[in-house]
Amino acid sequence: MKKVPMTVEGEASLREELNHLKTVVRPRVIADIATAREHGDLKENAEYHAAREEQGFAEGRIKEIEGKLSDSQVIDVKAMPATGKVVFGTTVTLYNVDTEATVTYRIVGDDEADVKLKKISYASPIAKAIIGKEEGDEVLVKIPSGEATYEIEKVEYI
């Protein structure tokens, strides 16, 4: 099975969610099901059906997170030598040559990506174009509206 890259922070976040699901949500749902069963007829018991549905969602998410963690390869960018080369986990400042705008992104795993937080997936078009390049390099990125040229201003291993 193919290993999926993940940052240390991404792994910690998934482990925290998994722990919450197992120690808080799962016991609460089990208690809700037990309480609903005490009300009698299960065929017409909306509380019972709602609790069972919530249990299904919680157990599904637990299995999904466990699968992601088992297939993950955790990469600690802070432990890497700072060579100025763009790799998974680095924070990169890009200068758009066409619009003269500067933007900073961190390259992360698929589950961690959030453009609002300036985190982009390693599989995104921008990340694919800049991974392996170095500070000062210019790269051509295919975007929905055509193409954009970026210059890599700074690569940080933070």
mmCIF file of C-alpha atoms in Angstrom:
data_model
loop_
_atom_site.group_PDB
_atom_site.id
_atom_site.type_symbol
_atom_site.label_atom_id
_atom_site.label_comp_id
_atom_site.label_asym_id
_atom_site.label_seq_id
_atom_site.Cartn_x
_atom_site.Cartn_y
_atom_site.Cartn_z
ATOM 1 C CA MET A 1 0.000 0.000 0.000
ATOM 2 C CA LYS A 2 1.234 3.483 -0.852
ATOM 3 C CA LYS A 3 2.396 5.608 2.075
ATOM 4 C CA VAL A 4 0.819 9.062 2.302
ATOM 5 C CA PRO A 5 2.999 11.939 3.554
ATOM 6 C CA MET A 6 1.817 13.791 6.660
ATOM 7 C CA THR A 7 3.367 16.460 8.856
ATOM 8 C CA VAL A 8 3.995 15.923 12.564
ATOM 9 C CA GLU A 9 1.212 18.419 13.321
ATOM 10 C CA GLY A 10 -1.191 16.593 10.989
ATOM 11 C CA GLU A 11 -0.514 13.290 12.717
ATOM 12 C CA ALA A 12 -1.010 14.872 16.146
ATOM 13 C CA SER A 13 -4.317 16.389 15.028
ATOM 14 C CA LEU A 14 -5.612 13.043 13.746
ATOM 15 C CA ARG A 15 -4.481 11.228 16.904
ATOM 16 C CA GLU A 16 -6.247 13.866 19.032
ATOM 17 C CA GLU A 17 -9.477 13.445 17.046
ATOM 18 C CA LEU A 18 -9.196 9.651 17.290
ATOM 19 C CA ASN A 19 -8.692 9.834 21.045
ATOM 20 C CA HIS A 20 -11.732 12.140 21.391
ATOM 21 C CA LEU A 21 -13.890 9.774 19.337
ATOM 22 C CA LYS A 22 -12.827 6.735 21.356
ATOM 23 C CA THR A 23 -12.906 8.253 24.844
ATOM 24 C CA VAL A 24 -15.744 10.798 24.632
ATOM 25 C CA VAL A 25 -18.040 10.221 21.651
ATOM 26 C CA ARG A 26 -18.147 6.406 21.640
ATOM 27 C CA PRO A 27 -19.064 6.046 25.364
ATOM 28 C CA ARG A 28 -21.667 8.823 25.082
ATOM 29 C CA VAL A 29 -23.321 7.161 22.070
ATOM 30 C CA ILE A 30 -23.364 3.786 23.829
ATOM 31 C CA ALA A 31 -25.068 5.423 26.812
ATOM 32 C CA ASP A 32 -27.582 7.140 24.489
ATOM 33 C CA ILE A 33 -28.435 3.792 22.869
ATOM 34 C CA ALA A 34 -28.912 2.156 26.282
ATOM 35 C CA THR A 35 -31.173 5.009 27.428
ATOM 36 C CA ALA A 36 -33.229 4.839 24.232
ATOM 37 C CA ARG A 37 -33.648 1.057 24.595
ATOM 38 C CA GLU A 38 -35.204 1.579 28.016
ATOM 39 C CA HIS A 39 -38.029 3.523 26.367
ATOM 40 C CA GLY A 40 -39.433 0.339 24.869
ATOM 41 C CA ASP A 41 -40.442 -0.363 21.255
ATOM 42 C CA LEU A 42 -37.347 0.141 19.101
ATOM 43 C CA LYS A 43 -39.208 0.263 15.763
ATOM 44 C CA GLU A 44 -40.764 3.634 16.488
ATOM 45 C CA ASN A 45 -38.088 4.998 18.793
ATOM 46 C CA ALA A 46 -36.521 8.054 17.087
ATOM 47 C CA GLU A 47 -33.931 8.512 19.855
ATOM 48 C CA TYR A 48 -32.711 4.950 19.352
ATOM 49 C CA HIS A 49 -32.420 5.336 15.576
ATOM 50 C CA ALA A 50 -30.631 8.699 15.925
ATOM 51 C CA ALA A 51 -28.145 7.218 18.421
ATOM 52 C CA ARG A 52 -27.501 4.205 16.165
ATOM 53 C CA GLU A 53 -26.913 6.529 13.201
ATOM 54 C CA GLU A 54 -24.473 8.629 15.243
ATOM 55 C CA GLN A 55 -22.716 5.433 16.298
ATOM 56 C CA GLY A 56 -22.322 4.461 12.656
ATOM 57 C CA PHE A 57 -20.772 7.833 11.803
ATOM 58 C CA ALA A 58 -18.414 7.720 14.802
ATOM 59 C CA GLU A 59 -17.252 4.151 14.101
ATOM 60 C CA GLY A 60 -16.780 4.983 10.418
ATOM 61 C CA ARG A 61 -14.635 8.008 11.270
ATOM 62 C CA ILE A 62 -12.587 5.933 13.751
ATOM 63 C CA LYS A 63 -11.849 3.357 11.044
ATOM 64 C CA GLU A 64 -11.025 6.110 8.535
ATOM 65 C CA ILE A 65 -8.553 7.832 10.890
ATOM 66 C CA GLU A 66 -6.929 4.538 11.899
ATOM 67 C CA GLY A 67 -6.504 3.710 8.196
ATOM 68 C CA LYS A 68 -4.962 7.094 7.433
ATOM 69 C CA LEU A 69 -2.552 6.818 10.348
ATOM 70 C CA SER A 70 -1.478 3.309 9.377
ATOM 71 C CA ASP A 71 -0.858 4.406 5.760
ATOM 72 C CA SER A 72 0.935 7.618 6.693
ATOM 73 C CA GLN A 73 4.587 8.516 6.523
ATOM 74 C CA VAL A 74 5.210 11.262 9.060
ATOM 75 C CA ILE A 75 7.763 13.795 7.849
ATOM 76 C CA ASP A 76 9.354 16.215 10.308
ATOM 77 C CA VAL A 77 10.652 19.091 8.190
ATOM 78 C CA LYS A 78 12.419 20.618 11.212
ATOM 79 C CA ALA A 79 14.746 17.601 11.325
ATOM 80 C CA MET A 80 15.852 18.145 7.710
ATOM 81 C CA PRO A 81 18.862 20.217 6.721
ATOM 82 C CA ALA A 82 17.805 23.635 5.387
ATOM 83 C CA THR A 83 19.093 23.512 1.820
ATOM 84 C CA GLY A 84 16.748 26.098 0.304
ATOM 85 C CA LYS A 85 15.069 23.371 -1.711
ATOM 86 C CA VAL A 86 11.263 23.087 -1.681
ATOM 87 C CA VAL A 87 10.181 19.783 -0.115
ATOM 88 C CA PHE A 88 7.106 18.454 1.665
ATOM 89 C CA GLY A 89 6.465 20.385 4.871
ATOM 90 C CA THR A 90 8.368 23.539 3.950
ATOM 91 C CA THR A 91 6.855 27.011 4.057
ATOM 92 C CA VAL A 92 7.396 28.771 0.745
ATOM 93 C CA THR A 93 7.044 32.453 -0.128
ATOM 94 C CA LEU A 94 6.154 32.942 -3.786
ATOM 95 C CA TYR A 95 6.183 36.104 -5.863
ATOM 96 C CA ASN A 96 3.700 36.169 -8.747
ATOM 97 C CA VAL A 97 5.630 37.754 -11.608
ATOM 98 C CA ASP A 98 2.431 38.637 -13.501
ATOM 99 C CA THR A 99 0.441 40.315 -10.681
ATOM 100 C CA GLU A 100 3.422 41.311 -8.483
ATOM 101 C CA ALA A 101 1.648 39.726 -5.487
ATOM 102 C CA THR A 102 3.455 37.767 -2.799
ATOM 103 C CA VAL A 103 1.907 34.749 -1.098
ATOM 104 C CA THR A 104 3.182 32.243 1.462
ATOM 105 C CA TYR A 105 2.091 28.602 1.584
ATOM 106 C CA ARG A 106 3.031 25.555 3.616
ATOM 107 C CA ILE A 107 3.087 22.259 1.723
ATOM 108 C CA VAL A 108 1.182 19.620 3.711
ATOM 109 C CA GLY A 109 -0.733 16.349 3.309
ATOM 110 C CA ASP A 110 -4.186 16.105 1.751
ATOM 111 C CA ASP A 111 -6.007 15.928 5.104
ATOM 112 C CA GLU A 112 -4.212 18.984 6.455
ATOM 113 C CA ALA A 113 -4.701 21.251 3.438
ATOM 114 C CA ASP A 114 -6.639 24.454 4.142
ATOM 115 C CA VAL A 115 -6.141 27.400 1.794
ATOM 116 C CA LYS A 116 -7.568 29.818 4.382
ATOM 117 C CA LEU A 117 -4.702 28.831 6.700
ATOM 118 C CA LYS A 118 -2.230 29.015 3.776
ATOM 119 C CA LYS A 119 -1.700 25.251 3.777
ATOM 120 C CA ILE A 120 -1.760 23.566 0.375
ATOM 121 C CA SER A 121 -1.714 19.879 -0.480
ATOM 122 C CA TYR A 122 1.448 18.375 -1.929
ATOM 123 C CA ALA A 123 -0.806 17.165 -4.766
ATOM 124 C CA SER A 124 -2.014 20.676 -5.698
ATOM 125 C CA PRO A 125 -0.843 22.217 -8.989
ATOM 126 C CA ILE A 126 1.235 24.900 -7.241
ATOM 127 C CA ALA A 127 2.945 22.408 -4.912
ATOM 128 C CA LYS A 128 3.644 19.977 -7.748
ATOM 129 C CA ALA A 129 5.263 22.780 -9.733
ATOM 130 C CA ILE A 130 7.520 24.036 -6.921
ATOM 131 C CA ILE A 131 8.577 20.825 -5.138
ATOM 132 C CA GLY A 132 12.216 20.146 -5.967
ATOM 133 C CA LYS A 133 12.916 23.755 -6.969
ATOM 134 C CA GLU A 134 15.136 26.163 -5.013
ATOM 135 C CA GLU A 135 15.062 29.756 -3.831
ATOM 136 C CA GLY A 136 15.357 32.127 -6.791
ATOM 137 C CA ASP A 137 13.892 29.665 -9.318
ATOM 138 C CA GLU A 138 10.989 30.715 -11.529
ATOM 139 C CA VAL A 139 8.224 28.195 -12.129
ATOM 140 C CA LEU A 140 5.270 28.128 -14.491
ATOM 141 C CA VAL A 141 2.084 26.933 -12.786
ATOM 142 C CA LYS A 142 -1.054 25.855 -14.617
ATOM 143 C CA ILE A 143 -4.058 27.444 -12.902
ATOM 144 C CA PRO A 144 -7.776 27.397 -13.824
ATOM 145 C CA SER A 145 -7.506 30.764 -15.610
ATOM 146 C CA GLY A 146 -4.414 29.742 -17.616
ATOM 147 C CA GLU A 147 -0.821 29.920 -16.433
ATOM 148 C CA ALA A 148 1.025 31.962 -13.813
ATOM 149 C CA THR A 149 4.733 32.494 -13.318
ATOM 150 C CA TYR A 150 6.027 32.454 -9.743
ATOM 151 C CA GLU A 151 9.464 33.162 -8.356
ATOM 152 C CA ILE A 152 10.425 31.268 -5.205
ATOM 153 C CA GLU A 153 11.518 34.027 -2.823
ATOM 154 C CA LYS A 154 12.043 32.092 0.394
ATOM 155 C CA VAL A 155 11.951 28.479 1.630
ATOM 156 C CA GLU A 156 11.609 27.932 5.378
ATOM 157 C CA TYR A 157 11.960 24.689 7.295
ATOM 158 C CA ILE A 158 9.682 25.590 10.228
#
